[in-house]
mmCIF file of C-alpha atoms and ligand atoms in Angstrom:
data_model
loop_
_atom_site.group_PDB
_atom_site.id
_atom_site.type_symbol
_atom_site.label_atom_id
_atom_site.label_comp_id
_atom_site.label_asym_id
_atom_site.label_seq_id
_atom_site.Cartn_x
_atom_site.Cartn_y
_atom_site.Cartn_z
ATOM 1 C CA MET A 1 0.000 0.000 0.000
ATOM 2 C CA GLU A 2 1.388 3.469 -0.817
ATOM 3 C CA THR A 3 1.965 6.052 1.920
ATOM 4 C CA GLY A 4 -1.096 8.158 0.980
ATOM 5 C CA SER A 5 -3.586 5.346 1.309
ATOM 6 C CA ARG A 6 -1.858 4.008 4.443
ATOM 7 C CA LEU A 7 -2.264 7.456 6.012
ATOM 8 C CA TYR A 8 -5.910 7.542 4.895
ATOM 9 C CA GLU A 9 -6.496 4.119 6.435
ATOM 10 C CA TRP A 10 -4.831 5.227 9.674
ATOM 11 C CA PHE A 11 -7.137 8.224 9.981
ATOM 12 C CA ASN A 12 -10.166 6.369 8.692
ATOM 13 C CA SER A 13 -9.987 3.748 11.398
ATOM 14 C CA ARG A 14 -9.761 6.504 14.023
ATOM 15 C CA VAL A 15 -12.099 9.291 12.841
ATOM 16 C CA ASP A 16 -14.317 7.417 10.369
ATOM 17 C CA LEU A 17 -13.381 9.572 7.375
ATOM 18 C CA GLU A 18 -15.379 7.325 5.090
ATOM 19 C CA ASN A 19 -18.605 8.226 6.819
ATOM 20 C CA ILE A 20 -17.860 11.965 6.591
ATOM 21 C CA LEU A 21 -17.128 11.622 2.873
ATOM 22 C CA LYS A 22 -20.250 9.522 2.352
ATOM 23 C CA PHE A 23 -22.290 12.183 4.110
ATOM 24 C CA MET A 24 -20.788 14.992 1.997
ATOM 25 C CA LYS A 25 -21.507 13.040 -1.173
ATOM 26 C CA LYS A 26 -25.081 12.319 -0.098
ATOM 27 C CA LYS A 27 -25.769 15.995 0.696
ATOM 28 C CA THR A 28 -27.195 17.817 -2.313
ATOM 29 C CA VAL A 29 -27.839 21.454 -3.215
ATOM 30 C CA PRO A 30 -30.779 22.584 -5.412
ATOM 31 C CA TYR A 31 -29.756 23.687 -8.887
ATOM 32 C CA HIS A 32 -31.816 26.338 -10.744
ATOM 33 C CA ARG A 33 -31.402 29.782 -12.300
ATOM 34 C CA HIS A 34 -31.023 31.531 -8.916
ATOM 35 C CA SER A 35 -28.608 29.035 -7.349
ATOM 36 C CA LEU A 36 -25.636 31.381 -7.718
ATOM 37 C CA TRP A 37 -26.842 33.052 -4.515
ATOM 38 C CA TYR A 38 -26.241 29.850 -2.555
ATOM 39 C CA TYR A 39 -22.498 30.515 -2.760
ATOM 40 C CA ILE A 40 -22.642 33.813 -0.891
ATOM 41 C CA GLY A 41 -23.086 32.290 2.588
ATOM 42 C CA GLY A 42 -20.012 30.120 2.005
ATOM 43 C CA MET A 43 -18.112 33.225 0.908
ATOM 44 C CA CYS A 44 -19.045 34.949 4.195
ATOM 45 C CA LEU A 45 -17.764 31.928 6.097
ATOM 46 C CA TYR A 46 -14.522 31.879 4.118
ATOM 47 C CA LEU A 47 -13.865 35.595 4.691
ATOM 48 C CA PHE A 48 -14.626 35.176 8.373
ATOM 49 C CA ILE A 49 -12.007 32.407 8.606
ATOM 50 C CA ILE A 50 -9.463 34.695 6.880
ATOM 51 C CA GLN A 51 -10.253 37.299 9.569
ATOM 52 C CA VAL A 52 -9.624 34.838 12.371
ATOM 53 C CA ILE A 53 -6.274 33.695 10.945
ATOM 54 C CA THR A 54 -4.924 37.155 10.023
ATOM 55 C CA GLY A 55 -6.297 38.600 13.285
ATOM 56 C CA ILE A 56 -4.369 36.054 15.346
ATOM 57 C CA LEU A 57 -1.202 36.892 13.394
ATOM 58 C CA LEU A 58 -1.692 40.625 14.034
ATOM 59 C CA LEU A 59 -2.077 39.873 17.735
ATOM 60 C CA LEU A 60 1.539 38.715 17.827
ATOM 61 C CA TYR A 61 2.733 42.324 17.475
ATOM 62 C CA TYR A 62 -0.200 44.633 18.247
ATOM 63 C CA LYS A 63 -0.207 46.557 21.556
ATOM 64 C CA PRO A 64 -3.609 47.814 22.802
ATOM 65 C CA THR A 65 -2.661 51.051 24.590
ATOM 66 C CA ALA A 66 -2.933 54.694 23.515
ATOM 67 C CA GLU A 67 0.834 55.071 23.941
ATOM 68 C CA ALA A 68 1.864 52.042 21.882
ATOM 69 C CA ALA A 69 -0.988 51.026 19.521
ATOM 70 C CA PHE A 70 -0.156 53.359 16.622
ATOM 71 C CA GLU A 71 3.574 52.594 16.825
ATOM 72 C CA SER A 72 2.943 48.844 17.006
ATOM 73 C CA VAL A 73 0.860 48.993 13.805
ATOM 74 C CA GLN A 74 3.562 51.135 12.205
ATOM 75 C CA TYR A 75 6.051 48.432 13.189
ATOM 76 C CA ILE A 76 3.809 45.741 11.669
ATOM 77 C CA MET A 77 3.615 47.730 8.406
ATOM 78 C CA THR A 78 7.342 48.451 8.090
ATOM 79 C CA GLU A 79 9.418 45.950 10.081
ATOM 80 C CA VAL A 80 7.552 42.681 10.525
ATOM 81 C CA PRO A 81 8.116 40.373 7.513
ATOM 82 C CA PHE A 82 4.859 40.425 5.480
ATOM 83 C CA GLY A 83 3.224 42.364 8.312
ATOM 84 C CA TRP A 84 1.951 44.926 5.778
ATOM 85 C CA LEU A 85 0.361 42.095 3.804
ATOM 86 C CA ILE A 86 -1.319 40.491 6.799
ATOM 87 C CA ARG A 87 -2.706 43.819 8.046
ATOM 88 C CA SER A 88 -3.899 44.800 4.570
ATOM 89 C CA ILE A 89 -5.575 41.411 4.043
ATOM 90 C CA HIS A 90 -7.271 41.748 7.442
ATOM 91 C CA SER A 91 -8.601 45.208 6.546
ATOM 92 C CA TYR A 92 -9.711 44.460 2.966
ATOM 93 C CA ALA A 93 -11.238 41.105 3.903
ATOM 94 C CA ALA A 94 -13.115 42.775 6.797
ATOM 95 C CA ASN A 95 -14.825 45.161 4.394
ATOM 96 C CA LEU A 96 -15.490 42.458 1.838
ATOM 97 C CA PHE A 97 -16.903 40.267 4.617
ATOM 98 C CA ILE A 98 -19.413 42.885 5.706
ATOM 99 C CA GLY A 99 -20.293 43.592 2.062
ATOM 100 C CA PHE A 100 -20.954 39.897 1.427
ATOM 101 C CA VAL A 101 -22.989 39.549 4.625
ATOM 102 C CA PHE A 102 -25.245 42.359 3.333
ATOM 103 C CA ILE A 103 -25.506 40.683 -0.103
ATOM 104 C CA HIS A 104 -26.235 37.319 1.541
ATOM 105 C CA MET A 105 -28.931 38.840 3.748
ATOM 106 C CA PHE A 106 -30.751 40.660 0.945
ATOM 107 C CA SER A 107 -30.497 37.723 -1.475
ATOM 108 C CA VAL A 108 -31.881 35.361 1.167
ATOM 109 C CA PHE A 109 -34.658 37.857 1.890
ATOM 110 C CA LEU A 110 -35.642 38.305 -1.753
ATOM 111 C CA MET A 111 -35.592 34.529 -2.393
ATOM 112 C CA LYS A 112 -37.729 34.126 0.786
ATOM 113 C CA GLY A 113 -35.085 31.727 2.114
ATOM 114 C CA TYR A 114 -36.286 32.657 5.624
ATOM 115 C CA ARG A 115 -39.686 31.000 5.311
ATOM 116 C CA LYS A 116 -40.792 28.123 7.513
ATOM 117 C CA PRO A 117 -38.885 26.208 8.908
ATOM 118 C CA ARG A 118 -35.894 28.572 8.450
ATOM 119 C CA GLU A 119 -37.068 31.547 10.530
ATOM 120 C CA LEU A 120 -34.455 30.940 13.222
ATOM 121 C CA THR A 121 -31.733 30.674 10.583
ATOM 122 C CA TRP A 122 -32.785 34.190 9.606
ATOM 123 C CA VAL A 123 -32.852 35.442 13.219
ATOM 124 C CA SER A 124 -29.356 34.072 13.902
ATOM 125 C CA GLY A 125 -28.270 35.643 10.607
ATOM 126 C CA VAL A 126 -29.455 39.133 11.570
ATOM 127 C CA PHE A 127 -27.485 38.828 14.807
ATOM 128 C CA LEU A 128 -24.445 37.818 12.765
ATOM 129 C CA LEU A 129 -24.854 41.006 10.713
ATOM 130 C CA PHE A 130 -24.957 43.111 13.896
ATOM 131 C CA LEU A 131 -21.891 41.271 15.178
ATOM 132 C CA ALA A 132 -20.073 41.831 11.882
ATOM 133 C CA MET A 133 -20.795 45.570 12.146
ATOM 134 C CA ALA A 134 -19.623 45.592 15.768
ATOM 135 C CA PHE A 135 -16.412 43.850 14.682
ATOM 136 C CA GLY A 136 -15.902 46.579 12.091
ATOM 137 C CA PHE A 137 -16.644 49.397 14.514
ATOM 138 C CA SER A 138 -14.370 48.103 17.286
ATOM 139 C CA GLY A 139 -11.552 47.129 14.915
ATOM 140 C CA TYR A 140 -11.525 50.539 13.239
ATOM 141 C CA LEU A 141 -10.256 52.247 16.401
ATOM 142 C CA LEU A 142 -7.443 49.790 17.114
ATOM 143 C CA PRO A 143 -4.662 51.461 15.017
ATOM 144 C CA TRP A 144 -5.348 54.588 17.119
ATOM 145 C CA ASN A 145 -5.150 56.996 14.179
ATOM 146 C CA GLN A 146 -6.843 60.377 13.926
ATOM 147 C CA LEU A 147 -9.607 59.296 11.543
ATOM 148 C CA ALA A 148 -10.586 56.311 13.659
ATOM 149 C CA TYR A 149 -10.446 58.368 16.824
ATOM 150 C CA LEU A 150 -12.841 60.976 15.399
ATOM 151 C CA ALA A 151 -15.191 58.376 13.899
ATOM 152 C CA THR A 152 -15.352 56.547 17.243
ATOM 153 C CA ASN A 153 -16.124 59.824 18.983
ATOM 154 C CA VAL A 154 -19.036 60.463 16.636
ATOM 155 C CA GLY A 155 -20.206 56.847 16.645
ATOM 156 C CA THR A 156 -20.221 56.312 20.397
ATOM 157 C CA ASN A 157 -21.965 59.672 20.878
ATOM 158 C CA PHE A 158 -25.170 58.126 19.512
ATOM 159 C CA ALA A 159 -25.300 55.851 22.557
ATOM 160 C CA VAL A 160 -26.575 58.851 24.571
ATOM 161 C CA MET A 161 -29.813 58.733 22.542
ATOM 162 C CA VAL A 162 -30.760 55.346 23.973
ATOM 163 C CA PRO A 163 -33.608 56.001 26.440
ATOM 164 C CA PHE A 164 -32.891 55.627 30.180
ATOM 165 C CA ILE A 165 -29.447 53.993 29.911
ATOM 166 C CA GLY A 166 -27.898 56.350 27.315
ATOM 167 C CA GLN A 167 -25.280 58.027 29.507
ATOM 168 C CA TRP A 168 -24.386 54.751 31.197
ATOM 169 C CA LEU A 169 -24.022 53.027 27.801
ATOM 170 C CA LEU A 170 -21.807 55.817 26.491
ATOM 171 C CA GLU A 171 -19.473 55.532 29.453
ATOM 172 C CA PHE A 172 -19.548 51.755 29.310
ATOM 173 C CA LEU A 173 -18.417 51.840 25.668
ATOM 174 C CA ARG A 174 -15.818 54.545 26.203
ATOM 175 C CA GLY A 175 -14.560 53.473 29.606
ATOM 176 C CA GLY A 176 -15.288 57.032 30.807
ATOM 177 C CA PRO A 177 -16.995 60.178 29.503
ATOM 178 C CA GLU A 178 -14.487 60.709 26.624
ATOM 179 C CA VAL A 179 -12.784 58.558 23.998
ATOM 180 C CA THR A 180 -9.367 57.846 25.525
ATOM 181 C CA GLY A 181 -6.839 55.059 25.872
ATOM 182 C CA ALA A 182 -9.409 53.327 28.107
ATOM 183 C CA THR A 183 -11.764 53.163 25.095
ATOM 184 C CA LEU A 184 -9.017 51.629 22.979
ATOM 185 C CA THR A 185 -8.253 48.932 25.528
ATOM 186 C CA ARG A 186 -11.964 48.213 25.906
ATOM 187 C CA PHE A 187 -12.560 48.018 22.157
ATOM 188 C CA PHE A 188 -9.604 45.665 21.922
ATOM 189 C CA GLY A 189 -11.278 43.390 24.466
ATOM 190 C CA PHE A 190 -14.559 43.491 22.512
ATOM 191 C CA HIS A 191 -12.793 42.909 19.201
ATOM 192 C CA VAL A 192 -10.593 39.951 20.129
ATOM 193 C CA ALA A 193 -12.505 38.236 22.943
ATOM 194 C CA VAL A 194 -16.143 39.229 23.492
ATOM 195 C CA LEU A 195 -17.289 39.463 19.855
ATOM 196 C CA PRO A 196 -15.437 36.333 18.644
ATOM 197 C CA GLY A 197 -16.943 34.381 21.560
ATOM 198 C CA ILE A 198 -20.517 35.500 20.842
ATOM 199 C CA CYS A 199 -19.991 35.187 17.092
ATOM 200 C CA THR A 200 -18.836 31.577 17.405
ATOM 201 C CA VAL A 201 -22.071 30.663 19.183
ATOM 202 C CA PHE A 202 -24.305 32.369 16.585
ATOM 203 C CA LEU A 203 -22.264 31.068 13.669
ATOM 204 C CA ALA A 204 -22.415 27.503 14.978
ATOM 205 C CA GLY A 205 -26.189 27.824 15.458
ATOM 206 C CA HIS A 206 -26.605 29.316 11.975
ATOM 207 C CA LEU A 207 -24.589 26.606 10.245
ATOM 208 C CA ILE A 208 -26.220 23.764 12.191
ATOM 209 C CA LEU A 209 -29.647 25.078 11.141
ATOM 210 C CA VAL A 210 -28.542 25.458 7.507
ATOM 211 C CA GLN A 211 -27.266 21.901 7.649
ATOM 212 C CA ARG A 212 -30.437 20.524 9.225
ATOM 213 C CA HIS A 213 -32.836 22.135 6.761
ATOM 214 C CA GLY A 214 -30.744 22.073 3.592
ATOM 215 C CA MET A 215 -31.087 24.909 1.084
ATOM 216 C CA SER A 216 -34.546 26.246 0.317
ATOM 217 C CA VAL A 217 -35.866 26.531 -3.226
ATOM 218 C CA PRO A 218 -37.377 29.945 -4.168
ATOM 219 C CA VAL A 219 -41.195 30.026 -4.331
ATOM 220 C CA SER A 220 -41.197 30.814 -8.061
ATOM 221 C CA ILE A 221 -39.057 27.756 -8.869
ATOM 222 C CA GLU A 222 -41.135 25.552 -6.570
ATOM 223 C CA LYS A 223 -44.263 26.666 -8.413
ATOM 224 C CA GLU A 224 -42.692 25.798 -11.765
ATOM 225 C CA ILE A 225 -41.740 22.358 -10.440
ATOM 226 C CA ARG A 226 -45.247 21.770 -9.096
ATOM 227 C CA SER A 227 -46.873 22.741 -12.383
ATOM 228 C CA GLY A 228 -44.464 20.526 -14.319
ATOM 229 C CA LYS A 229 -42.858 23.502 -16.127
ATOM 230 C CA ALA A 230 -39.451 22.755 -14.572
ATOM 231 C CA LYS A 231 -37.718 19.692 -13.137
ATOM 232 C CA ARG A 232 -36.315 19.442 -9.612
ATOM 233 C CA LEU A 233 -32.566 19.468 -10.157
ATOM 234 C CA GLU A 234 -29.860 18.994 -7.540
ATOM 235 C CA ILE A 235 -26.086 18.744 -7.529
ATOM 236 C CA PRO A 236 -23.959 16.839 -4.984
ATOM 237 C CA PHE A 237 -22.404 19.088 -2.336
ATOM 238 C CA PHE A 238 -19.153 17.149 -2.746
ATOM 239 C CA PRO A 239 -17.383 17.623 -5.040
ATOM 240 C CA ASN A 240 -19.590 19.729 -7.419
ATOM 241 C CA PHE A 241 -20.784 22.485 -5.069
ATOM 242 C CA LEU A 242 -17.595 22.643 -3.018
ATOM 243 C CA TYR A 243 -15.441 22.985 -6.161
ATOM 244 C CA ARG A 244 -17.482 25.979 -7.279
ATOM 245 C CA ASP A 245 -17.213 27.396 -3.754
ATOM 246 C CA ALA A 246 -13.442 26.920 -3.926
ATOM 247 C CA LEU A 247 -13.308 28.768 -7.248
ATOM 248 C CA GLY A 248 -15.030 31.777 -5.669
ATOM 249 C CA TRP A 249 -12.749 31.645 -2.633
ATOM 250 C CA THR A 250 -9.637 31.535 -4.810
ATOM 251 C CA LEU A 251 -10.832 34.546 -6.820
ATOM 252 C CA ALA A 252 -11.675 36.467 -3.636
ATOM 253 C CA LEU A 253 -8.281 35.765 -2.089
ATOM 254 C CA GLY A 254 -6.607 36.781 -5.364
ATOM 255 C CA LEU A 255 -8.496 40.080 -5.356
ATOM 256 C CA ILE A 256 -7.675 40.737 -1.684
ATOM 257 C CA ILE A 257 -3.964 40.034 -2.220
ATOM 258 C CA LEU A 258 -3.934 42.157 -5.376
ATOM 259 C CA LEU A 259 -5.495 45.113 -3.543
ATOM 260 C CA SER A 260 -3.216 44.617 -0.531
ATOM 261 C CA THR A 261 -0.131 44.598 -2.732
ATOM 262 C CA LEU A 262 -1.080 47.535 -4.950
ATOM 263 C CA PHE A 263 -2.651 49.654 -2.222
ATOM 264 C CA PRO A 264 -1.439 48.534 1.226
ATOM 265 C CA TRP A 265 -3.911 49.622 3.894
ATOM 266 C CA GLU A 266 -3.108 53.141 5.079
ATOM 267 C CA LEU A 267 -2.311 54.047 8.646
ATOM 268 C CA GLY A 268 -2.727 57.835 8.608
ATOM 269 C CA GLU A 269 -1.529 59.988 11.484
ATOM 270 C CA LYS A 270 -1.550 59.160 15.157
ATOM 271 C CA ALA A 271 -4.659 60.185 17.107
ATOM 272 C CA ASP A 272 -4.319 63.579 18.748
ATOM 273 C CA ILE A 273 -7.064 64.219 21.273
ATOM 274 C CA LEU A 274 -6.397 67.967 21.282
ATOM 275 C CA LYS A 275 -6.645 68.481 17.522
ATOM 276 C CA PRO A 276 -9.957 70.057 16.327
ATOM 277 C CA ALA A 277 -12.207 67.749 14.280
ATOM 278 C CA PRO A 278 -12.402 68.438 10.510
ATOM 279 C CA PRO A 279 -15.928 69.335 9.215
ATOM 280 C CA HIS A 280 -16.705 66.021 7.466
ATOM 281 C CA VAL A 281 -16.131 63.115 9.772
ATOM 282 C CA ARG A 282 -17.690 60.033 8.229
ATOM 283 C CA PRO A 283 -18.115 56.606 9.832
ATOM 284 C CA GLU A 284 -17.169 53.426 7.980
ATOM 285 C CA TRP A 285 -19.181 52.840 4.796
ATOM 286 C CA PHE A 286 -21.564 50.302 6.315
ATOM 287 C CA PHE A 287 -22.805 52.846 8.854
ATOM 288 C CA VAL A 288 -23.119 55.710 6.368
ATOM 289 C CA PHE A 289 -26.801 55.051 5.455
ATOM 290 C CA MET A 290 -27.759 55.451 9.116
ATOM 291 C CA TYR A 291 -25.423 58.370 9.739
ATOM 292 C CA GLN A 292 -26.800 60.213 6.714
ATOM 293 C CA THR A 293 -30.410 59.601 7.779
ATOM 294 C CA LEU A 294 -29.711 61.087 11.200
ATOM 295 C CA LYS A 295 -28.831 64.379 9.493
ATOM 296 C CA TYR A 296 -32.433 64.743 8.293
ATOM 297 C CA VAL A 297 -34.400 63.761 11.387
ATOM 298 C CA PRO A 298 -34.065 64.598 15.084
ATOM 299 C CA LYS A 299 -31.261 62.327 16.321
ATOM 300 C CA ALA A 300 -33.217 60.717 19.177
ATOM 301 C CA LEU A 301 -36.123 59.942 16.845
ATOM 302 C CA GLY A 302 -33.743 58.519 14.227
ATOM 303 C CA VAL A 303 -31.958 56.248 16.693
ATOM 304 C CA PHE A 304 -35.319 55.066 18.037
ATOM 305 C CA GLY A 305 -36.519 54.467 14.461
ATOM 306 C CA PHE A 306 -33.483 52.337 13.626
ATOM 307 C CA ALA A 307 -33.908 50.296 16.804
ATOM 308 C CA VAL A 308 -37.540 49.588 15.883
ATOM 309 C CA ALA A 309 -36.603 48.838 12.253
ATOM 310 C CA ALA A 310 -33.929 46.373 13.411
ATOM 311 C CA MET A 311 -36.426 44.559 15.620
ATOM 312 C CA VAL A 312 -39.014 44.401 12.847
ATOM 313 C CA TRP A 313 -36.330 43.130 10.433
ATOM 314 C CA ILE A 314 -35.495 40.307 12.879
ATOM 315 C CA ILE A 315 -39.060 39.056 13.234
ATOM 316 C CA LEU A 316 -40.293 39.787 9.700
ATOM 317 C CA PRO A 317 -40.171 36.117 8.522
ATOM 318 C CA PHE A 318 -42.756 35.161 11.138
ATOM 319 C CA PHE A 319 -45.303 37.348 9.335
ATOM 320 C CA ASP A 320 -44.772 35.991 5.853
ATOM 321 C CA THR A 321 -47.414 33.288 6.046
ATOM 322 C CA LYS A 322 -48.145 33.643 2.344
ATOM 323 C CA SER A 323 -44.686 32.422 1.345
ATOM 324 C CA ASN A 324 -45.066 29.582 3.843
ATOM 325 C CA ARG A 325 -48.126 28.454 1.872
ATOM 326 C CA GLY A 326 -45.986 28.386 -1.271
ATOM 327 C CA GLU A 327 -47.568 31.538 -2.754
ATOM 328 C CA TYR A 328 -45.619 34.442 -4.134
ATOM 329 C CA ASN A 329 -45.669 37.340 -1.622
ATOM 330 C CA ARG A 330 -45.272 40.548 -3.601
ATOM 331 C CA LEU A 331 -45.521 42.745 -0.479
ATOM 332 C CA PHE A 332 -42.434 41.149 1.058
ATOM 333 C CA THR A 333 -40.515 41.493 -2.201
ATOM 334 C CA ILE A 334 -41.415 45.201 -2.184
ATOM 335 C CA ILE A 335 -40.272 45.506 1.462
ATOM 336 C CA GLY A 336 -36.955 43.807 0.606
ATOM 337 C CA VAL A 337 -36.324 45.929 -2.496
ATOM 338 C CA ALA A 338 -37.290 49.119 -0.608
ATOM 339 C CA ALA A 339 -34.911 48.291 2.256
ATOM 340 C CA LEU A 340 -32.100 47.502 -0.177
ATOM 341 C CA LEU A 341 -32.665 50.706 -2.171
ATOM 342 C CA TYR A 342 -32.795 52.726 1.021
ATOM 343 C CA VAL A 343 -29.404 51.386 2.169
ATOM 344 C CA ILE A 344 -27.828 51.973 -1.269
ATOM 345 C CA VAL A 345 -29.319 55.448 -1.893
ATOM 346 C CA PHE A 346 -28.468 56.842 1.547
ATOM 347 C CA THR A 347 -24.953 55.400 1.365
ATOM 348 C CA VAL A 348 -24.408 57.076 -2.013
ATOM 349 C CA ILE A 349 -25.805 60.401 -0.748
ATOM 350 C CA GLY A 350 -23.486 60.098 2.266
ATOM 351 C CA TYR A 351 -20.539 60.065 -0.112
ATOM 352 C CA VAL A 352 -21.554 62.447 -2.892
ATOM 353 C CA ALA A 353 -23.613 65.050 -1.010
ATOM 354 C CA PRO A 354 -23.160 64.531 2.711
ATOM 355 C CA GLY A 355 -24.265 68.075 3.676
ATOM 356 C CA GLU A 356 -23.582 69.409 7.140
HETATM 357 C C1 HEM B 1 -21.161 35.657 9.487
HETATM 358 C C2 HEM B 1 -22.118 35.789 8.617
HETATM 359 C C3 HEM B 1 -22.828 34.648 7.934
HETATM 360 C C4 HEM B 1 -22.340 33.432 7.530
HETATM 361 C C5 HEM B 1 -20.913 32.927 7.662
HETATM 362 C C6 HEM B 1 -23.446 32.704 6.918
HETATM 363 C C7 HEM B 1 -23.355 31.430 6.361
HETATM 364 C C8 HEM B 1 -24.374 30.812 5.657
HETATM 365 C C9 HEM B 1 -24.212 29.646 4.816
HETATM 366 C C10 HEM B 1 -22.889 28.909 4.554
HETATM 367 C C11 HEM B 1 -25.430 29.336 4.302
HETATM 368 C C12 HEM B 1 -25.771 28.235 3.287
HETATM 369 C C13 HEM B 1 -25.449 28.752 1.866
HETATM 370 C C14 HEM B 1 -26.218 29.997 1.434
HETATM 371 O O1 HEM B 1 -27.458 30.048 1.495
HETATM 372 O O2 HEM B 1 -25.573 30.965 1.012
HETATM 373 C C15 HEM B 1 -26.399 30.270 4.866
HETATM 374 C C16 HEM B 1 -27.766 30.250 4.656
HETATM 375 C C17 HEM B 1 -28.674 31.134 5.205
HETATM 376 N N1 HEM B 1 -28.360 32.308 5.848
HETATM 377 FE FE1 HEM B 1 -26.489 32.876 6.405
HETATM 378 N N2 HEM B 1 -24.581 33.483 7.002
HETATM 379 C C18 HEM B 1 -24.247 34.671 7.591
HETATM 380 C C19 HEM B 1 -25.092 35.744 7.811
HETATM 381 C C20 HEM B 1 -26.466 35.728 7.541
HETATM 382 C C21 HEM B 1 -27.334 36.876 7.651
HETATM 383 C C22 HEM B 1 -26.889 38.294 8.013
HETATM 384 C C23 HEM B 1 -28.605 36.432 7.353
HETATM 385 C C24 HEM B 1 -29.907 37.180 7.345
HETATM 386 C C25 HEM B 1 -30.201 38.149 8.118
HETATM 387 C C26 HEM B 1 -28.533 35.022 7.050
HETATM 388 C C27 HEM B 1 -29.612 34.196 6.765
HETATM 389 C C28 HEM B 1 -29.529 32.949 6.192
HETATM 390 C C29 HEM B 1 -30.664 32.109 5.820
HETATM 391 C C30 HEM B 1 -32.157 32.411 6.057
HETATM 392 C C31 HEM B 1 -30.135 30.968 5.184
HETATM 393 C C32 HEM B 1 -30.927 29.807 4.570
HETATM 394 C C33 HEM B 1 -31.155 30.127 3.107
HETATM 395 C C34 HEM B 1 -31.877 29.027 2.365
HETATM 396 O O3 HEM B 1 -32.052 27.939 2.886
HETATM 397 O O4 HEM B 1 -32.269 29.319 1.220
HETATM 398 N N3 HEM B 1 -27.215 34.632 7.141
HETATM 399 N N4 HEM B 1 -25.714 31.166 5.664
#
């Protein structure tokens, strides 16, 4: 027997590889004209794994204090072998990750992938989106540069609008009344311990549910199958689906490395608490639609509105009984398209005509 198959046999008799392979081959994924969207969840997972690996590598050199954070990132960018690459991959992949989570969420919504029995998959998903945004927000401050310092000042300020506990929440986030080194150390704790811990639980729940239910077929395709207009087609998860997944992952990694090499992630200048803020401080792109909205409505009302909207968004699947009956629910498609357009339009306005 050659070494490869001897090694396989060794593992097989200990971890039952054969059964795992059999299971992966038995698992199938529906195949129809919208099935491209099934690859987006896997892309989110892949980018998340890149974040974990590059994040751990950054931890080897990063120092979470106001005195040393900026210099430690500078050191990573200039002295540590491939440090610039690892930091740039971490930053580009973070943005791509959040972008893909948004795409995944809206595609699932528009295909009504949340309908019975997948409502809890949806609920866990919305929490994963919030966690992804919290990862972005807390990570942004860590290099302790001027831009991040100002954006964190503006961002955490909104906490005051939360009824009853606003001031407490603000000070809890900042580690005091102002954004200082205490905020940095706190955000570091959130970013590398609290959020990964919570995220692991939600991610495990999400993936277990996806695994238990398999992929849903959009209502329109199901109707075509029922009326005999289309056939129910499926492809094996292994190797057919996984190979296509791997193609997407390879392309994504190629793009991330290309961007990181051509345009290494910038560091800017060190945060200076005494420097006056420039007129246009903008949060990271995935908060811009909310930030822009709050310029048009009273801030407290806006924050309250977003809190209500988030709660409605979480429980929305429970009200789509029409899709559960296998009928096409135009109202929910309109809600999904309206929400998507709102996010896109207000993000664009935030960049081209932010106003005061
Ligand atoms: C860390 C972020 C996330 C990861 C890693 C992830 C991963 C996945 C994977 C691998 C799948 C199966 C393939 C696919 O449908 O694309 C899936 C399905 C699903 N995800 Fe996510 N997801 C994430 C965030 C979200 C969000 C933000 C939502 C919605 C708010 C969501 C809702 C769903 C639903 C409802 C399904 C089932 C779709 C169906 O059966 O048609 N996920 N997710």
